[in-house]
Short mmCIF file of C-alpha atoms and ligand atoms in Angstrom, two decimals:
data_model
loop_
_atom_site.label_atom_id
_atom_site.label_comp_id
_atom_site.label_asym_id
_atom_site.label_seq_id
_atom_site.Cartn_x
_atom_site.Cartn_y
_atom_site.Cartn_z
CA UNK M 1 0.00 0.00 0.00
CA UNK M 2 1.22 3.47 -0.85
CA UNK M 3 0.14 6.47 1.25
CA UNK M 4 1.08 9.93 0.00
CA UNK M 5 0.47 13.59 0.82
CA UNK M 6 -0.52 16.00 -1.96
CA UNK M 7 -0.57 19.76 -1.59
CA UNK M 8 -2.35 22.30 -3.77
CA UNK M 9 -3.53 25.90 -3.60
CA UNK M 10 -7.06 24.64 -4.03
CA UNK M 11 -8.80 21.36 -3.23
CA UNK M 12 -9.28 20.72 -6.95
CA UNK M 13 -5.59 21.15 -7.59
CA UNK M 14 -4.64 18.72 -4.79
CA UNK M 15 -7.22 16.19 -5.95
CA UNK M 16 -6.01 16.44 -9.53
CA UNK M 17 -2.53 15.54 -8.31
CA UNK M 18 -3.95 12.51 -6.48
CA UNK M 19 -5.83 11.41 -9.57
CA UNK M 20 -2.85 11.88 -11.89
CA UNK M 21 -0.59 9.80 -9.70
CA UNK M 22 -2.80 7.25 -8.02
CA UNK M 23 -5.69 6.99 -10.42
CA UNK M 24 -9.37 7.78 -9.97
CA UNK M 25 -9.96 5.00 -7.45
CA UNK M 26 -7.45 6.23 -4.89
CA UNK M 27 -8.71 6.27 -1.32
CA UNK M 28 -8.80 9.72 0.27
CA UNK M 29 -7.69 9.43 3.89
CA UNK M 30 -7.86 13.08 4.94
CA UNK M 31 -8.21 16.63 3.65
CA UNK M 32 -7.24 19.79 5.56
CA UNK M 33 -6.11 23.40 5.22
CA UNK M 34 -2.46 24.08 6.09
CA UNK M 35 -0.33 27.21 6.44
CA UNK M 36 3.00 27.63 4.66
CA UNK M 37 6.04 27.40 6.96
CA UNK M 38 7.60 30.49 8.61
CA UNK M 39 6.19 33.79 9.84
CA UNK M 40 5.54 34.91 6.29
CA UNK M 41 3.26 31.94 5.84
CA UNK M 42 0.74 33.55 8.17
CA UNK M 43 0.13 36.23 5.60
CA UNK M 44 -0.03 33.92 2.60
CA UNK M 45 -2.96 31.94 1.17
CA UNK M 46 -3.55 28.64 3.06
CA UNK M 47 -2.78 25.43 1.17
CA UNK M 48 -4.88 22.29 0.88
CA UNK M 49 -3.39 18.99 1.97
CA UNK M 50 -4.87 15.70 0.77
CA UNK M 51 -3.57 12.39 2.08
CA UNK M 52 -4.43 9.53 -0.28
CA UNK M 53 -3.70 5.82 -0.47
CA UNK M 54 -3.45 3.27 -3.28
CA UNK M 55 -2.22 -0.27 -3.66
CA UNK M 56 1.38 -0.23 -4.81
CA UNK M 57 1.63 -0.42 -8.56
CA UNK M 58 -2.13 -0.81 -9.07
CA UNK M 59 -4.37 2.15 -9.62
CA UNK M 60 -7.54 0.11 -9.41
CA UNK M 61 -6.94 -1.45 -5.99
CA UNK M 62 -10.28 -0.76 -4.32
CA UNK M 63 -12.26 -2.91 -6.77
CA UNK M 64 -9.85 -5.80 -6.35
CA UNK M 65 -10.45 -6.16 -2.61
CA UNK M 66 -12.52 -9.11 -1.62
CA UNK M 67 -15.01 -7.86 0.93
CA UNK M 68 -17.78 -9.83 2.66
CA UNK M 69 -21.20 -8.65 1.44
CA UNK M 70 -23.01 -8.83 4.78
CA UNK M 71 -21.41 -5.63 6.03
CA UNK M 72 -22.99 -2.64 4.29
CA UNK M 73 -19.97 -0.33 4.80
CA UNK M 74 -17.56 -2.88 3.39
CA UNK M 75 -20.02 -3.75 0.67
CA UNK M 76 -20.20 -0.17 -0.49
CA UNK M 77 -16.47 0.56 -0.18
CA UNK M 78 -15.66 -2.52 -2.23
CA UNK M 79 -17.30 -1.26 -5.37
CA UNK M 80 -16.28 1.19 -7.95
CA UNK M 81 -17.86 4.59 -7.60
CA UNK M 82 -19.22 4.28 -11.14
CA UNK M 83 -21.33 1.34 -9.96
CA UNK M 84 -23.13 3.33 -7.23
CA UNK M 85 -26.43 3.48 -9.10
CA UNK M 86 -26.36 -0.27 -9.78
CA UNK M 87 -25.62 -1.02 -6.13
CA UNK M 88 -28.39 1.25 -4.93
CA UNK M 89 -30.74 -0.58 -7.24
CA UNK M 90 -29.55 -3.89 -5.85
CA UNK M 91 -29.95 -2.68 -2.27
CA UNK M 92 -33.43 -1.41 -3.02
CA UNK M 93 -34.36 -4.82 -4.42
CA UNK M 94 -32.89 -6.54 -1.38
CA UNK M 95 -34.78 -4.24 1.02
CA UNK M 96 -38.02 -4.86 -0.82
CA UNK M 97 -37.40 -8.64 -0.69
CA UNK M 98 -36.76 -8.37 3.03
CA UNK M 99 -40.03 -6.45 3.43
CA UNK M 100 -41.95 -9.17 1.61
CA UNK M 101 -40.25 -11.81 3.72
CA UNK M 102 -41.18 -9.99 6.94
CA UNK M 103 -44.82 -9.69 5.81
CA UNK M 104 -44.90 -13.41 5.06
CA UNK M 105 -43.38 -14.21 8.44
CA UNK M 106 -45.86 -11.94 10.23
CA UNK M 107 -48.84 -13.54 8.48
CA UNK M 108 -47.45 -16.99 9.26
CA UNK M 109 -47.26 -16.04 12.92
CA UNK M 110 -50.90 -14.93 12.84
CA UNK M 111 -51.92 -18.17 11.19
CA UNK M 112 -49.84 -20.24 13.61
CA UNK M 113 -51.50 -18.42 16.53
CA UNK M 114 -54.93 -19.42 15.22
CA UNK M 115 -53.85 -22.80 13.83
CA UNK M 116 -52.71 -23.82 17.27
CA UNK M 117 -56.28 -23.55 18.58
CA UNK M 118 -57.11 -27.03 19.74
CA UNK M 119 -60.24 -28.83 18.64
CA UNK M 120 -60.79 -26.89 15.41
CA UNK M 121 -60.41 -28.68 12.13
CA UNK M 122 -57.97 -27.24 9.61
CA UNK M 123 -60.71 -26.56 7.02
CA UNK M 124 -62.80 -24.55 9.52
CA UNK M 125 -59.90 -22.37 10.63
CA UNK M 126 -60.47 -19.46 8.18
CA UNK M 127 -64.00 -19.10 9.59
CA UNK M 128 -62.74 -19.24 13.16
CA UNK M 129 -60.20 -16.58 12.23
CA UNK M 130 -62.99 -14.50 10.68
CA UNK M 131 -64.91 -14.56 13.99
CA UNK M 132 -61.79 -13.65 15.95
CA UNK M 133 -61.14 -10.73 13.57
CA UNK M 134 -64.70 -9.60 14.38
CA UNK M 135 -63.64 -9.69 18.03
CA UNK M 136 -66.00 -12.51 18.89
CA UNK M 137 -64.86 -14.06 22.17
CA UNK M 138 -62.70 -17.19 21.53
CA UNK M 139 -64.99 -19.61 23.36
CA UNK M 140 -68.10 -18.21 21.69
CA UNK M 141 -66.34 -18.43 18.30
CA UNK M 142 -65.34 -22.03 19.00
CA UNK M 143 -68.93 -22.88 19.92
CA UNK M 144 -70.23 -21.38 16.67
CA UNK M 145 -67.65 -23.29 14.59
CA UNK M 146 -68.43 -26.57 16.36
CA UNK M 147 -72.16 -26.16 15.76
CA UNK M 148 -71.55 -25.41 12.07
CA UNK M 149 -69.19 -28.41 11.91
CA UNK M 150 -71.95 -30.71 13.20
CA UNK M 151 -74.37 -29.51 10.52
CA UNK M 152 -71.66 -29.86 7.85
CA UNK M 153 -70.85 -33.40 8.90
CA UNK M 154 -74.49 -34.36 8.52
CA UNK M 155 -73.91 -34.00 4.79
CA UNK M 156 -74.16 -30.31 3.87
CA UNK M 157 -72.09 -29.55 0.77
CA UNK M 158 -70.85 -26.16 1.83
CA UNK M 159 -69.34 -25.20 5.21
CA UNK M 160 -69.90 -21.50 4.50
CA UNK M 161 -73.66 -22.09 4.32
CA UNK M 162 -73.53 -23.99 7.61
CA UNK M 163 -71.72 -21.15 9.33
CA UNK M 164 -74.19 -18.62 7.91
CA UNK M 165 -77.05 -20.71 9.27
CA UNK M 166 -75.48 -20.90 12.73
CA UNK M 167 -74.75 -17.16 12.75
CA UNK M 168 -78.36 -16.42 11.75
CA UNK M 169 -79.56 -18.61 14.64
CA UNK M 170 -77.07 -16.99 16.98
CA UNK M 171 -78.27 -13.48 16.08
CA UNK M 172 -81.87 -14.67 16.39
CA UNK M 173 -85.09 -13.05 15.27
CA UNK M 174 -85.10 -9.34 16.09
CA UNK M 175 -88.04 -8.03 18.06
CA UNK M 176 -88.65 -4.39 17.22
CA UNK M 177 -91.26 -2.32 18.98
CA UNK M 178 -94.81 -3.11 17.94
CA UNK M 179 -97.43 -0.56 18.77
CA UNK M 180 -101.17 -0.76 18.19
CA UNK M 181 -103.33 2.34 18.33
CA UNK M 182 -105.30 2.53 21.56
CA UNK M 183 -103.22 -0.09 23.41
CA UNK M 184 -100.72 2.05 25.25
CA UNK M 185 -97.25 0.63 25.58
CA UNK M 186 -94.66 1.95 28.02
CA UNK M 187 -91.09 1.58 26.81
CA UNK M 188 -88.13 2.23 29.13
CA UNK M 189 -84.56 2.90 27.94
CA UNK M 190 -81.71 1.89 30.23
CA UNK M 191 -77.97 1.49 29.80
CA UNK M 192 -74.51 2.77 30.67
CA UNK M 193 -73.70 6.49 30.44
CA UNK M 194 -73.29 8.09 27.04
CA UNK M 195 -74.20 5.06 24.92
CA UNK M 196 -76.98 6.90 23.08
CA UNK M 197 -80.15 6.18 25.12
CA UNK M 198 -81.69 9.64 24.70
CA UNK M 199 -80.76 9.89 21.01
CA UNK M 200 -82.17 6.41 20.24
CA UNK M 201 -85.34 7.23 22.17
CA UNK M 202 -85.72 10.46 20.16
CA UNK M 203 -85.21 8.53 16.89
CA UNK M 204 -87.93 5.99 17.75
CA UNK M 205 -90.25 8.72 19.08
CA UNK M 206 -89.92 10.53 15.72
CA UNK M 207 -90.49 7.33 13.71
CA UNK M 208 -93.61 6.38 15.69
CA UNK M 209 -95.10 9.87 15.84
CA UNK M 210 -94.22 11.28 12.43
CA UNK M 211 -93.91 8.22 10.16
CA UNK M 212 -96.33 5.81 11.87
CA UNK M 213 -98.75 8.53 13.04
CA UNK M 214 -99.00 7.12 16.57
CA UNK M 215 -99.77 9.22 19.65
CA UNK M 216 -96.42 9.44 21.46
CA UNK M 217 -95.59 10.72 24.95
CA UNK M 218 -92.17 11.27 26.54
CA UNK M 219 -91.06 10.94 30.16
CA UNK M 220 -87.59 11.57 31.50
CA UNK M 221 -86.36 10.33 34.82
CA UNK M 222 -82.86 11.62 34.09
CA UNK M 223 -82.80 14.66 36.35
CA UNK M 224 -79.24 14.07 37.53
CA UNK M 225 -78.02 16.53 34.91
CA UNK M 226 -79.82 19.72 33.80
CA UNK M 227 -78.45 19.20 30.30
CA UNK M 228 -80.11 15.77 30.12
CA UNK M 229 -83.60 17.24 30.61
CA UNK M 230 -82.85 20.02 28.13
CA UNK M 231 -81.67 17.49 25.54
CA UNK M 232 -85.02 15.65 25.52
CA UNK M 233 -86.96 18.94 25.89
CA UNK M 234 -85.44 20.15 22.61
CA UNK M 235 -86.44 16.94 20.78
CA UNK M 236 -89.94 17.11 22.36
CA UNK M 237 -90.39 20.71 21.20
CA UNK M 238 -89.21 19.96 17.64
CA UNK M 239 -91.53 16.96 17.36
CA UNK M 240 -94.30 18.71 19.33
CA UNK M 241 -94.55 15.82 21.79
CA UNK M 242 -95.59 16.20 25.46
CA UNK M 243 -92.74 15.64 27.94
CA UNK M 244 -93.06 14.85 31.65
CA UNK M 245 -90.10 15.26 33.98
CA UNK M 246 -89.80 12.92 37.00
CA UNK M 247 -87.82 13.97 40.06
CA UNK M 248 -88.57 10.70 41.83
CA UNK M 249 -89.82 7.31 40.60
CA UNK M 250 -93.02 7.80 42.61
CA UNK M 251 -94.06 10.59 40.24
CA UNK M 252 -94.33 7.95 37.50
CA UNK M 253 -97.97 7.10 38.17
CA UNK M 254 -99.00 10.74 37.88
CA UNK M 255 -96.92 11.24 34.72
CA UNK M 256 -98.47 8.20 33.08
CA UNK M 257 -101.86 9.60 33.90
CA UNK M 258 -100.90 12.65 31.79
CA UNK M 259 -100.12 10.28 28.92
CA UNK M 260 -103.16 8.02 29.30
CA UNK M 261 -104.36 8.78 25.76
CA UNK M 262 -101.04 7.83 24.10
CA UNK M 263 -100.28 4.75 22.00
CA UNK M 264 -96.69 4.63 23.21
CA UNK M 265 -94.80 6.38 26.01
CA UNK M 266 -90.99 6.46 25.89
CA UNK M 267 -89.20 6.72 29.25
CA UNK M 268 -85.60 7.95 29.40
CA UNK M 269 -83.39 7.11 32.38
CA UNK M 270 -79.97 8.31 33.57
CA UNK M 271 -76.90 6.34 32.54
CA UNK M 272 -76.07 3.76 35.19
CA UNK M 273 -72.54 3.03 36.32
CA UNK M 274 -71.77 -0.67 36.70
CA UNK M 275 -71.94 -1.08 40.48
CA UNK M 276 -74.47 1.56 41.45
CA UNK M 277 -76.96 -0.40 43.58
CA UNK M 278 -79.06 2.68 44.47
CA UNK M 279 -79.56 3.39 40.78
CA UNK M 280 -80.49 -0.25 40.18
CA UNK M 281 -83.26 0.04 42.77
CA UNK M 282 -84.44 3.27 41.16
CA UNK M 283 -84.59 1.68 37.69
CA UNK M 284 -86.46 -1.32 39.10
CA UNK M 285 -88.92 1.02 40.82
CA UNK M 286 -89.42 2.96 37.56
CA UNK M 287 -90.03 -0.25 35.64
CA UNK M 288 -92.45 -1.61 38.20
CA UNK M 289 -94.37 1.66 38.77
CA UNK M 290 -94.71 2.27 35.03
CA UNK M 291 -95.78 -1.33 34.40
CA UNK M 292 -93.22 -1.18 31.55
CA UNK M 293 -94.21 -3.31 28.58
CA UNK M 294 -90.71 -3.23 27.12
CA UNK M 295 -87.23 -2.37 28.39
CA UNK M 296 -84.39 -1.61 25.97
CA UNK M 297 -80.84 -2.10 27.19
CA UNK M 298 -78.83 0.30 25.05
CA UNK M 299 -75.23 -0.69 24.30
CA UNK M 300 -72.54 0.86 22.15
CA UNK M 301 -70.98 -1.27 19.40
CA UNK M 302 -67.61 0.03 20.58
CA UNK M 303 -67.77 -2.08 23.76
CA UNK M 304 -65.02 -4.63 24.37
CA UNK M 305 -65.81 -8.23 25.36
CA UNK M 306 -64.94 -7.61 29.02
CA UNK M 307 -67.06 -4.44 28.86
CA UNK M 308 -70.02 -6.47 27.52
CA UNK M 309 -69.51 -9.08 30.21
CA UNK M 310 -69.58 -6.43 32.98
CA UNK M 311 -72.59 -4.61 31.54
CA UNK M 312 -74.67 -7.74 30.96
CA UNK M 313 -73.84 -8.92 34.50
CA UNK M 314 -74.65 -5.55 35.98
CA UNK M 315 -78.09 -5.49 34.29
CA UNK M 316 -78.97 -9.02 35.34
CA UNK M 317 -81.27 -7.39 37.95
CA UNK M 318 -83.69 -6.55 35.11
CA UNK M 319 -86.55 -9.01 34.76
CA UNK M 320 -86.48 -8.80 30.95
CA UNK M 321 -85.10 -6.59 28.18
CA UNK M 322 -84.16 -6.29 24.51
CA UNK M 323 -80.76 -5.29 23.15
CA UNK M 324 -80.43 -2.03 21.21
CA UNK M 325 -77.01 -1.36 19.72
CA UNK M 326 -75.75 2.14 18.89
CA UNK M 327 -72.69 3.62 17.15
CA UNK M 328 -72.47 0.86 14.56
CA UNK M 329 -71.06 3.59 12.27
CA UNK M 330 -68.03 3.89 14.54
CA UNK M 331 -67.44 0.18 15.08
CA UNK M 332 -64.83 -1.73 13.10
CA UNK M 333 -66.43 -5.16 13.58
CA UNK M 334 -69.62 -6.90 14.68
CA UNK M 335 -68.38 -9.19 17.46
CA UNK M 336 -70.08 -7.14 20.15
CA UNK M 337 -73.50 -8.20 18.86
CA UNK M 338 -72.63 -11.92 18.87
CA UNK M 339 -70.96 -11.61 22.27
CA UNK M 340 -73.88 -9.80 23.92
CA UNK M 341 -76.44 -12.11 22.33
CA UNK M 342 -74.55 -15.08 23.76
CA UNK M 343 -74.00 -13.53 27.20
CA UNK M 344 -77.54 -12.22 27.71
CA UNK M 345 -79.70 -14.55 25.65
CA UNK M 346 -81.93 -11.48 25.05
CA UNK M 347 -83.35 -10.61 21.64
CA UNK M 348 -82.00 -7.90 19.37
CA UNK M 349 -84.20 -4.94 18.48
CA UNK M 350 -82.65 -1.95 16.71
CA UNK M 351 -79.25 -0.88 15.49
CA UNK M 352 -78.33 2.81 15.45
CA UNK M 353 -75.90 3.88 12.79
CA UNK M 354 -75.20 7.56 13.45
CA UNK M 355 -76.16 10.74 15.25
CA UNK M 356 -78.89 11.87 12.91
CA UNK M 357 -82.45 11.86 14.35
CA UNK M 358 -84.55 10.02 13.14
CA UNK M 359 -82.70 8.57 10.12
CA UNK M 360 -79.85 6.69 11.78
CA UNK M 361 -81.70 3.75 13.30
CA UNK M 362 -83.02 0.53 11.78
CA UNK M 363 -84.54 -2.75 12.85
CA UNK M 364 -81.66 -5.23 13.24
CA UNK M 365 -81.38 -7.32 10.08
CA UNK M 366 -79.73 -10.74 10.74
CA UNK M 367 -79.02 -11.38 7.02
CA UNK M 368 -77.25 -8.04 6.67
CA UNK M 369 -75.31 -8.59 9.90
CA UNK M 370 -74.16 -12.07 8.83
CA UNK M 371 -73.00 -10.71 5.45
CA UNK M 372 -71.01 -7.98 7.20
CA UNK M 373 -69.41 -10.53 9.55
CA UNK M 374 -68.62 -12.92 6.66
CA UNK M 375 -66.82 -10.18 4.68
CA UNK M 376 -63.81 -10.86 6.86
CA UNK M 377 -63.27 -14.43 5.79
CA UNK M 378 -60.20 -15.26 3.68
CA UNK M 379 -60.38 -18.91 2.63
N1 GTP H 401 -71.75 7.96 15.96
C1 GTP H 401 -72.84 7.78 16.67
N2 GTP H 401 -73.09 8.57 17.71
C2 GTP H 401 -74.22 8.35 18.41
C3 GTP H 401 -75.13 7.32 18.09
N3 GTP H 401 -76.14 7.36 18.99
C4 GTP H 401 -75.86 8.39 19.81
N4 GTP H 401 -74.72 9.00 19.49
C5 GTP H 401 -74.05 10.13 20.13
O1 GTP H 401 -73.58 9.74 21.40
C6 GTP H 401 -73.58 10.83 22.30
C7 GTP H 401 -74.36 10.46 23.57
O2 GTP H 401 -75.70 10.26 23.20
P1 GTP H 401 -76.89 10.33 24.26
O3 GTP H 401 -78.13 9.97 23.56
O4 GTP H 401 -76.87 11.63 25.00
O5 GTP H 401 -76.42 9.18 25.23
P2 GTP H 401 -77.10 8.75 26.61
O6 GTP H 401 -76.93 7.30 26.75
O7 GTP H 401 -78.47 9.30 26.69
O8 GTP H 401 -76.14 9.51 27.62
P3 GTP H 401 -76.43 9.76 29.19
O9 GTP H 401 -77.84 10.22 29.32
O10 GTP H 401 -75.44 10.82 29.57
O11 GTP H 401 -76.15 8.47 29.90
C8 GTP H 401 -74.24 11.99 21.53
O12 GTP H 401 -73.22 12.81 21.04
C9 GTP H 401 -74.98 11.30 20.40
O13 GTP H 401 -75.13 12.12 19.27
C10 GTP H 401 -74.82 6.49 16.96
O14 GTP H 401 -75.52 5.53 16.59
N5 GTP H 401 -73.66 6.75 16.29
MG1 MG H 402 -79.41 10.51 28.09
#
C-alpha cells in the first residue's frame, strides 16, 4: 500500500494531483487546510493537503479487494464509484425482498397463533379466524364453529352455508317495537352512560309519531343533569310531543296519567354506572311503577368483550329486556353483537348507525349482519 500527501492551492488542484498519480480509485484518507512554513506563511494563502492511499503499482486497488457482502460499509467501499447506481438498485431490491419476507413471516405467525387452537379442524380455521377478527370471544367463536361443523358433517355440501345458518340462529329473530293504536305501551330505555339512550329514544319517538302517526308521549327520569332534561326537551319541542319530567320514581304514576291517551310512552333514564346499587333500585322502581311493557338495554358497538360481560352482568337485575345497539357507524367489527347475544340470551331490536335523528336507526337485520361478519373471511 502506498500512502502519500498532496498539496495544492485549491482542493481541486490537490485532488487532480492525487488522480494523476494514483488513479481515480485512490482512497482519500484526509483533507485539511495548512499554512506555509515560517512567519511569512501567516500572511499567505492557506494550502490544501490531501492524504491519499493506493495499492502499490495498481491504480484500481479498491475494486480488487474481496469484501464480505453482509457488512454494508464494506459492501459499499468494495465497489467502484461508477457502480453506485447499480448497487443502490440492488440494495433497493434486497430491502423490498426483506419487506416481503417480513410480511410473510408476520402472516405466518398470525396463522400459527390461530392454527394452534385445539379442537378446530384445519378446514374450519379461516372461519374461526374471521370470527376472531370480528372480536368474537374465543370460546363463543369455537362454539359457533363446532355447531356449524356438526351440521356440515351431517352431509351439507358447503361449510360456508352452515356457518351462515349458525350465525343467523345466533343473532336470532329481532323483536322491534310493535305498537297498536289505543293499546298504550310503556317503553323504558336503560344502559350505561353516554351510549346513546336519549338519542335512540328520540329517533324511535320521531319514527312512531311522524312516520307511523302514533300518539307518542315522553317521560324523562334523568334529572341528575340539567343538560339531560334540556336534551329531551329540545327533541320534544321539535316533534311537538308532550314531555313529563320525573324527580322521583313515585311521580311515574301521575306522569303516566298525563299520557293516558297515548299509543306509546318512551321513558328515558340516567346512565347507570356498573356497580351503582341505588340506581339499580331506582330503575327497578321505575319499571315496576310504570308497568313497563318493554325495556331496551342500550349498548354501544364500541364495547369490548370484558365491557359487555360487565354490563350484561350488571343489568342481570332486570326481569327482561331487549338489546339495542348504537354507534355501529363507529365500530370496526360486529363481534359485540354476537358476544352480547350469547352472554344475555336477550333478543336484538334496533341498530343505530349515526347521530342523525330520526334517520340513523333501523330494525336489526340478521341477514345483513351475517354478510357484514362474513366479509372478513379469507379462505
Ligand atoms: N356515531 C354515533 N353517535 C351516536 C349514536 N347514537 C348516539 N350517538 C351520540 O352519542 C352521544 C351520547 O348520546 P346520548 O343519547 O346523549 O347518550 P345517553 O346514553 O343518553 O347519555 P347519558 O344520558 O349521559 O347516559 C351523543 O353525542 C350522540 O349524538 C350512533 O348511533 N352513532
Ligand atoms: Mg341521556
